[in-house]
Amino acid sequence: MFLTYMETVTKELVSWMRGHESSVFSISVHASGKYAITTSSDTA
């Protein structure tokens, strides 16, 4: 499963992350934009 981070105004891809084998339930992004925490039913 890939998580993509898009610029909302220009709709350009900023970055992407790979890790979960199933759907992501939630995401929390640090104010700096450097860190993100996701939750899923898998253990990735």
Backbone as a printed PyTorch tensor [residue, N CA C, xyz], in Angstrom:
tensor([[[ 0.8570, -1.1720,  0.0000],
         [ 0.0000,  0.0000,  0.0000],
         [ 0.8980,  1.2280,  0.0000]],

        [[ 0.5920,  2.1870, -0.8490],
         [ 1.3450,  3.4310, -0.9320],
         [ 0.5200,  4.5790, -0.3760]],

        [[ 1.1810,  5.4900,  0.2680],
         [ 0.5700,  6.7150,  0.7590],
         [ 1.2230,  7.8540, -0.0070]],

        [[ 0.4320,  8.6750, -0.6740],
         [ 0.9960,  9.7860, -1.4300],
         [ 0.6960, 11.1030, -0.7320]],

        [[ 1.6420, 12.0150, -0.8020],
         [ 1.5170, 13.3400, -0.2110],
         [ 1.5010, 14.3400, -1.3570]],

        [[ 0.3600, 15.0050, -1.5310],
         [ 0.1760, 15.9120, -2.6580],
         [ 0.0530, 17.3540, -2.1760]],

        [[ 0.5900, 18.2830, -2.9690],
         [ 0.3910, 19.7130, -2.7350],
         [-1.0430, 20.0300, -3.1530]],

        [[-1.8460, 20.5820, -2.2360],
         [-3.2730, 20.7490, -2.5090],
         [-3.5760, 21.8200, -3.5480]],

        [[-2.7570, 22.8540, -3.6450],
         [-3.0220, 23.9210, -4.6090],
         [-2.6120, 23.5020, -6.0190]],

        [[-1.3880, 23.0070, -6.1690],
         [-0.8690, 22.6480, -7.4960],
         [-1.1700, 21.2070, -7.8860]],

        [[-1.5780, 20.3950, -6.9200],
         [-1.8530, 18.9680, -7.1190],
         [-0.6180, 18.1930, -7.5670]],

        [[ 0.5620, 18.7010, -7.2060],
         [ 1.8100, 18.0190, -7.5220],
         [ 2.1600, 17.0220, -6.4260]],

        [[ 2.7700, 15.9040, -6.8300],
         [ 3.2300, 14.8990, -5.8840],
         [ 4.4230, 15.4560, -5.1180]],

        [[ 4.3360, 15.4630, -3.7920],
         [ 5.4300, 15.9350, -2.9470],
         [ 6.3080, 14.7570, -2.5600]],

        [[ 5.6880, 13.6710, -2.1020],
         [ 6.4330, 12.4680, -1.7390],
         [ 5.4710, 11.2930, -1.6480]],

        [[ 6.0330, 10.0990, -1.4750],
         [ 5.2170,  8.9090, -1.2740],
         [ 5.9200,  7.9950, -0.2880]],

        [[ 5.1310,  7.1740,  0.3760],
         [ 5.6470,  6.2230,  1.3620],
         [ 5.0290,  4.8600,  1.0990]],

        [[ 5.7820,  3.8180,  1.3690],
         [ 5.2860,  2.4490,  1.2230],
         [ 5.4540,  1.7530,  2.5620]],

        [[ 4.5270,  0.8700,  2.8890],
         [ 4.7080,  0.1510,  4.1390],
         [ 3.5950, -0.8050,  4.5060]],

        [[ 2.3570, -0.3730,  4.4620],
         [ 1.2590, -1.2220,  4.9060],
         [ 0.8400, -2.2090,  3.8230]],

        [[ 0.4050, -3.3790,  4.2740],
         [-0.1070, -4.4010,  3.3590],
         [-1.6240, -4.3060,  3.2020]],

        [[-2.2930, -3.5780,  4.0860],
         [-3.7450, -3.4000,  3.9890],
         [-4.0710, -1.9060,  4.0560]],

        [[-5.3480, -1.5830,  3.9920],
         [-5.7770, -0.1840,  3.9510],
         [-5.3230,  0.5990,  5.1770]],

        [[-5.0180,  1.8610,  4.9570],
         [-4.6430,  2.7690,  6.0410],
         [-5.9260,  3.3030,  6.6630]],

        [[-6.0080,  3.2450,  8.0090],
         [-7.1870,  3.7380,  8.7270],
         [-7.0790,  5.2220,  9.0440]],

        [[-5.8970,  5.6670,  9.4480],
         [-5.7220,  7.0670,  9.8160],
         [-4.2800,  7.4910,  9.5900]],

        [[-4.0870,  8.8010,  9.5510],
         [-2.7520,  9.3660,  9.3870],
         [-2.6570, 10.6480, 10.2020]],

        [[-1.4980, 10.8650, 10.7840],
         [-1.2040, 12.1060, 11.4870],
         [ 0.1340, 12.6070, 10.9660]],

        [[ 0.1600, 13.8590, 10.5230],
         [ 1.3730, 14.4380,  9.9490],
         [ 1.8820, 15.5320, 10.8740]],

        [[ 3.1870, 15.4950, 11.1690],
         [ 3.8350, 16.5140, 11.9890],
         [ 3.7380, 17.8660, 11.2800]],

        [[ 3.6740, 18.9430, 12.0290],
         [ 3.5490, 20.2890, 11.4600],
         [ 4.6700, 20.6190, 10.4770]],

        [[ 5.8420, 20.0420, 10.6660],
         [ 6.9700, 20.2940,  9.7610],
         [ 6.7860, 19.6030,  8.4160]],

        [[ 5.9000, 18.6050,  8.3620],
         [ 5.7150, 17.8290,  7.1500],
         [ 6.7600, 16.7510,  6.9470]],

        [[ 7.6860, 16.6100,  7.8940],
         [ 8.7740, 15.6360,  7.7620],
         [ 8.4070, 14.2460,  8.2700]],

        [[ 7.3920, 14.1540,  9.1200],
         [ 7.0490, 12.8770,  9.7450],
         [ 5.5580, 12.6020,  9.6120]],

        [[ 5.2270, 11.3260,  9.4660],
         [ 3.8280, 10.9170,  9.4200],
         [ 3.6940,  9.5860, 10.1410]],

        [[ 2.5870,  9.4230, 10.8430],
         [ 2.2690,  8.1640, 11.5170],
         [ 0.9500,  7.6760, 10.9390]],

        [[ 0.9080,  6.4000, 10.5630],
         [-0.3110,  5.8190, 10.0180],
         [-0.7350,  4.6260, 10.8540]],

        [[-2.0330,  4.2990, 10.7850],
         [-2.5420,  3.0970, 11.4370],
         [-3.2140,  2.2170, 10.3950]],

        [[-3.1200,  0.9040, 10.6290],
         [-3.6820, -0.0890,  9.7260],
         [-3.9260, -1.3690, 10.5140]],

        [[-4.6470, -2.3110,  9.9150],
         [-4.8870, -3.5810, 10.6020],
         [-3.6940, -4.5230, 10.4890]],

        [[-2.7270, -4.2120,  9.6290],
         [-1.5370, -5.0600,  9.5310],
         [-0.4860, -4.6090, 10.5620]],

        [[ 0.6660, -5.1720, 10.4900],
         [ 1.7100, -4.8550, 11.4780],
         [ 2.9510, -4.2490, 10.8410]],

        [[ 2.7940, -3.5750,  9.7090],
         [ 3.9410, -2.9660,  9.0070],
         [ 4.5470, -1.8370,  9.8040]]])
